[in-house]
Short mmCIF file of C-alpha atoms in Angstrom, two decimals:
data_model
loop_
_atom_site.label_atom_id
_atom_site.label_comp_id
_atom_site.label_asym_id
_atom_site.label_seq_id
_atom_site.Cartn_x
_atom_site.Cartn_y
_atom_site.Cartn_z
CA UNK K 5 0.00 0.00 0.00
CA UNK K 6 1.38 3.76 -1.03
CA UNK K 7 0.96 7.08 0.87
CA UNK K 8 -2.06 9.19 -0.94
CA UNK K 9 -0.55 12.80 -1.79
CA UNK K 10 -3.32 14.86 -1.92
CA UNK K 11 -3.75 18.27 -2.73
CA UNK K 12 -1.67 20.51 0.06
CA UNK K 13 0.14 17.31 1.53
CA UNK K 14 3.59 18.92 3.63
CA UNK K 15 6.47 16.42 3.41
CA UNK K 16 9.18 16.89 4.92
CA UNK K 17 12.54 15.35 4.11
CA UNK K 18 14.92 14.93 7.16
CA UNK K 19 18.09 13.75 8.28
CA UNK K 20 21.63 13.81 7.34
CA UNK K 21 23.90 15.02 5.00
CA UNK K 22 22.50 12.74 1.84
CA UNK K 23 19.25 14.25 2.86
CA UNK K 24 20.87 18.16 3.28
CA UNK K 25 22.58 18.00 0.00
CA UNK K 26 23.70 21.78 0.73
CA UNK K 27 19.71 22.60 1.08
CA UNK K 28 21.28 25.80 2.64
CA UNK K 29 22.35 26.88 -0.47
CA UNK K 30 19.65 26.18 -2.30
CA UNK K 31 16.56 28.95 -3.22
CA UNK K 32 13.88 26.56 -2.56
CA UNK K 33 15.54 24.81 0.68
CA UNK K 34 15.27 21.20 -0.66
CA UNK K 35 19.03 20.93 -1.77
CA UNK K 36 20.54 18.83 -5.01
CA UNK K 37 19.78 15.72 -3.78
CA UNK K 38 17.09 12.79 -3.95
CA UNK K 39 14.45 15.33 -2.22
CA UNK K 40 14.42 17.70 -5.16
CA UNK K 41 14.68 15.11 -7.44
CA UNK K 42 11.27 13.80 -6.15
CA UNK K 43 9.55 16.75 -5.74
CA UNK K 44 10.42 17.58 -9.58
CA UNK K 45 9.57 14.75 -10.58
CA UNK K 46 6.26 14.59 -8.52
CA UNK K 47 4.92 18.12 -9.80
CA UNK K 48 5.44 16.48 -13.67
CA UNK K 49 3.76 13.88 -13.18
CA UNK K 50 0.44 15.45 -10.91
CA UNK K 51 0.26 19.24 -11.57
CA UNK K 52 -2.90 18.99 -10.17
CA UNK K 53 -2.09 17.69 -6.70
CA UNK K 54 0.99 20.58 -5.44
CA UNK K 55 2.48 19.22 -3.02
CA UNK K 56 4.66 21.21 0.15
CA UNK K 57 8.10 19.74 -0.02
CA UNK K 58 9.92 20.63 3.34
CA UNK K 59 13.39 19.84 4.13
CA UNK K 60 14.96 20.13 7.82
CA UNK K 61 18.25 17.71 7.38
CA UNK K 62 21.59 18.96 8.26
CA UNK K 63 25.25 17.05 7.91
CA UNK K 64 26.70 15.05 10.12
CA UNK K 65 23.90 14.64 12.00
CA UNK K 66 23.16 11.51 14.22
CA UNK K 67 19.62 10.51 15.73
CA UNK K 68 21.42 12.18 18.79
CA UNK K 69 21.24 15.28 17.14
CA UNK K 70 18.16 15.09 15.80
CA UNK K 71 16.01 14.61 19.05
CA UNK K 72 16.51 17.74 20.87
CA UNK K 73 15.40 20.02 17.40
CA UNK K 74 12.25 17.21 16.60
CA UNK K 75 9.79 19.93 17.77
CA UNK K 76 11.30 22.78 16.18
CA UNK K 77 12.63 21.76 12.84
CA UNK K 78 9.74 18.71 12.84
CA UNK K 79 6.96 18.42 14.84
CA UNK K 80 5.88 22.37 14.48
CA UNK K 81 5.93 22.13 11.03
CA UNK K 82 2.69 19.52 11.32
CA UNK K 83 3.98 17.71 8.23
CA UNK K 84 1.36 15.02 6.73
CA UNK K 85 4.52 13.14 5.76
CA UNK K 86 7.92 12.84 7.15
CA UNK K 87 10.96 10.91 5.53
CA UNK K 88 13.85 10.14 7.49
CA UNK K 89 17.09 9.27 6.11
CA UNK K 90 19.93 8.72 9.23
CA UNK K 91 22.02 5.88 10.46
CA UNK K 92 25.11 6.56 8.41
CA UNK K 93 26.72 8.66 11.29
CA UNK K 94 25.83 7.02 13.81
CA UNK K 95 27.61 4.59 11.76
CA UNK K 96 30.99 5.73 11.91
CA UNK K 97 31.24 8.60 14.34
CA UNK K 98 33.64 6.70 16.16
CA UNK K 99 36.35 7.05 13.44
CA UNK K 100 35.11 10.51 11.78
CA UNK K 101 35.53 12.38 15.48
CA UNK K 102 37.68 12.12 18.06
CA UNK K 103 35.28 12.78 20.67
CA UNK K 104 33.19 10.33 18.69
CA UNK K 105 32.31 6.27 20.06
CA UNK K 106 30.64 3.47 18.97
CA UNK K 107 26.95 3.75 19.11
CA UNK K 108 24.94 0.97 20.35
CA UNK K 109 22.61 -0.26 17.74
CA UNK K 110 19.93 -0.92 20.77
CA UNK K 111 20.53 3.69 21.48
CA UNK K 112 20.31 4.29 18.09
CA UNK K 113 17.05 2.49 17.96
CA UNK K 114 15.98 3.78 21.31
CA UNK K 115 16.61 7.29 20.16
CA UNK K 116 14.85 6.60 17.01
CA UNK K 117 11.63 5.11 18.49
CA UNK K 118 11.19 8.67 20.61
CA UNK K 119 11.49 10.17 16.93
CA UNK K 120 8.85 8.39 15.62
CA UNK K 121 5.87 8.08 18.63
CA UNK K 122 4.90 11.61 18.56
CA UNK K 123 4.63 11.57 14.41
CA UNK K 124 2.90 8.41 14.78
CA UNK K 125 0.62 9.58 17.84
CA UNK K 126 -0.40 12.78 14.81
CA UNK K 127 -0.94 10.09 12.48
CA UNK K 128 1.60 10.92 10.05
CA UNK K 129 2.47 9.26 7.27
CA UNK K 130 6.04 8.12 7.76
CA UNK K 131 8.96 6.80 5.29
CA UNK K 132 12.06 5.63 6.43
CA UNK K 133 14.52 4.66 4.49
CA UNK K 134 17.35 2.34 5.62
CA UNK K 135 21.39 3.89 6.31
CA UNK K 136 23.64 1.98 3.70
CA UNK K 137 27.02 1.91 2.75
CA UNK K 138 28.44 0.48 -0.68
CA UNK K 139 31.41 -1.72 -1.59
CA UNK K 140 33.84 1.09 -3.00
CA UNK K 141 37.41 0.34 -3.68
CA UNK K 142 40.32 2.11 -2.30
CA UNK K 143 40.80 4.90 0.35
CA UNK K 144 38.58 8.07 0.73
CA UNK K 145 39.04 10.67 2.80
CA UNK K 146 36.19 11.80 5.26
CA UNK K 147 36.53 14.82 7.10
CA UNK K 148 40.27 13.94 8.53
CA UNK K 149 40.16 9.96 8.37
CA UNK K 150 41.16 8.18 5.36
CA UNK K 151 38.65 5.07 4.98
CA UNK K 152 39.83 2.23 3.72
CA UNK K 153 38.66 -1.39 3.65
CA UNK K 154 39.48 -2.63 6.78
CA UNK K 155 37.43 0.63 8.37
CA UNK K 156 34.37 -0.42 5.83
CA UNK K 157 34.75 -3.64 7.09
CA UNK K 158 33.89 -2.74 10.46
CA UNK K 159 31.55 0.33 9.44
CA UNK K 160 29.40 -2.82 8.13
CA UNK K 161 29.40 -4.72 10.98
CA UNK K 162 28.59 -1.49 13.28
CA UNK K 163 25.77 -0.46 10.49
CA UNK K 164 23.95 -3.98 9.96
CA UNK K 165 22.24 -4.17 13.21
CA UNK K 166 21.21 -0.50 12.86
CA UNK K 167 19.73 -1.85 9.73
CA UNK K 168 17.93 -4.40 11.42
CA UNK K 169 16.61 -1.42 13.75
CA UNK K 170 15.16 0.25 11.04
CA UNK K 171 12.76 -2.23 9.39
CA UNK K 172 11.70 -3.32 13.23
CA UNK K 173 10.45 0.46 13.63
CA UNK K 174 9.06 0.39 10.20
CA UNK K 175 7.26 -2.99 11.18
CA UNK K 176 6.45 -1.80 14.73
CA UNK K 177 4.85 2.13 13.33
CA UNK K 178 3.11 0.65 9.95
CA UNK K 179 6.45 2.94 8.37
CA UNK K 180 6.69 2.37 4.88
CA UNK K 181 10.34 1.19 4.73
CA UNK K 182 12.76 1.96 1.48
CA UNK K 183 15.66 -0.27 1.92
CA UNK K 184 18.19 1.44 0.46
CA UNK K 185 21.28 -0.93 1.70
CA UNK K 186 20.00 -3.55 -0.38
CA UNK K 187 18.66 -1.39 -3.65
CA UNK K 188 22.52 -0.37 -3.85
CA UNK K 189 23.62 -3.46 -3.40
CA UNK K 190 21.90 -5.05 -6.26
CA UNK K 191 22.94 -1.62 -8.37
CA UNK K 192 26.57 -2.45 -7.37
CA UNK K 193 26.38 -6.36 -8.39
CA UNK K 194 25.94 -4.59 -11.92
CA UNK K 195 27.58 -1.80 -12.12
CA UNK K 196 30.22 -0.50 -9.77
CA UNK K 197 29.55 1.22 -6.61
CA UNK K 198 31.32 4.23 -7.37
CA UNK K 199 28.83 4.91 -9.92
CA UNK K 200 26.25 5.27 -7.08
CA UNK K 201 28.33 6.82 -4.48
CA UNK K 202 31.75 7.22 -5.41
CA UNK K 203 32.67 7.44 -1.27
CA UNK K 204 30.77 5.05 -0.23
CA UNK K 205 27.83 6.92 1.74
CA UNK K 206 27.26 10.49 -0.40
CA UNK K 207 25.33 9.18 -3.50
CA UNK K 208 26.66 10.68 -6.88
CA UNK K 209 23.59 12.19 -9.23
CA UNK K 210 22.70 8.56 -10.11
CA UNK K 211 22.60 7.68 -6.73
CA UNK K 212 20.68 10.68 -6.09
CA UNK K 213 18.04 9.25 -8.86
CA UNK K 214 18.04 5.91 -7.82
CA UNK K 215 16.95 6.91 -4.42
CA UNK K 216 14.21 8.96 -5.63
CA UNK K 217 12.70 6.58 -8.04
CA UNK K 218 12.15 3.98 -5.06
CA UNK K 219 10.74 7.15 -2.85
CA UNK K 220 7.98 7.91 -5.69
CA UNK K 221 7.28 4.13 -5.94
CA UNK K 222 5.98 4.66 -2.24
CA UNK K 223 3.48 7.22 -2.66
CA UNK K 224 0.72 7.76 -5.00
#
């Protein structure tokens, strides 16, 4: 079953810094990435059902980060939809910052859950749409680590269970779950992964694409 956009639906996009895609910067605040993508490609298809496309995500953010502006940069904003993209920083914090540490997948989920009850208390409509992280070759830099496979390696151990955390709260809100991890995963068994996100995490234009084509499949 899809989410009904009708006429004067608010979504709002949220999360990290695949979500932010330099929104900042951008005149109508939704950024270069997969959330202007879908709202372009949303008011082609149905002119006659405008939508309010909202984004509140910011880089480098972790669940952490997002609780303590939910209300602000969320909840007063009385969205009909919210789509959360986060997981990938709460991923790796622990080698990205030097103040950072491993975060438990059962926090991450426990931090996530408070997220979701008062959206699902409102009845929103809620899309969530699983961290990932693709099987690039070589070193890349992030921020002042260099990433190579051996750090991947044990990103994807730390990220699986968070995974796992994510379709549970899908299953345990009636979410509507986009599982990204695996969508890339299939891309990459065909094409390589630096054609989706040549770092691993920030998806190139493609990546960008592929992301919103499985977000529209969700709604109707």
């Amino acid at each position: 079953m899809t989410i009904t956009l009708r006429p004067g639906t608010t979504v709002m996009f949220t999360g990290d810094s695949i979500t932010d895609s330099r929104r900042s910067e951008s005149v109508d605040g939704l950024g270069s990435g997969y959330p202007l993508r879908v709202a372009g490609e949303w008011g082609l298809r149905h002119p006659d059902r405008p939508v309010t496309w909202l984004n509140s995500a910011i880089a480098g953010h972790k669940v952490m980060d997002l609780e303590p502006r939910w209300q602000t940069d969320v909840l007063d904003a009385r969205p009909n939809v919210v789509s959360i993209l986060v997981g990938v920083n709460d991923m790796g914090w622990h080698t990205l910052d030097p103040n950072g540490y491993v975060i438990p997948a059962e926090d991450f989920a426990a931090g996530y859950d408070r997220l979701l009850a008062p959206l699902a208390e409102a009845g929103t409509g809620l899309i969530l749409i699983a961290p990932f992280l693709l099987p690039i070759h070589g070193v890349v830099e992030a921020g002042v680590a260099l990433i190579g496979e051996e750090q991947r390696k044990e990103w994807r151990a730390d990220l699986n269970p968070k995974i796992q955390a994510v379709r549970e709260l899908a299953d345990k809100y009636g979410a509507h779950l986009l599982p990204a991890d695996s969508m890339f995963t299939e891309l990459a068994a065909t094409t390589e992964p630096e054609h989706w996100a040549a770092d691993g995490v920030h998806p190139t234009p493609a990546g960008h694409a592929a992301l919103a084509a499985a977000w529209l499949r969700l709604v109707a």
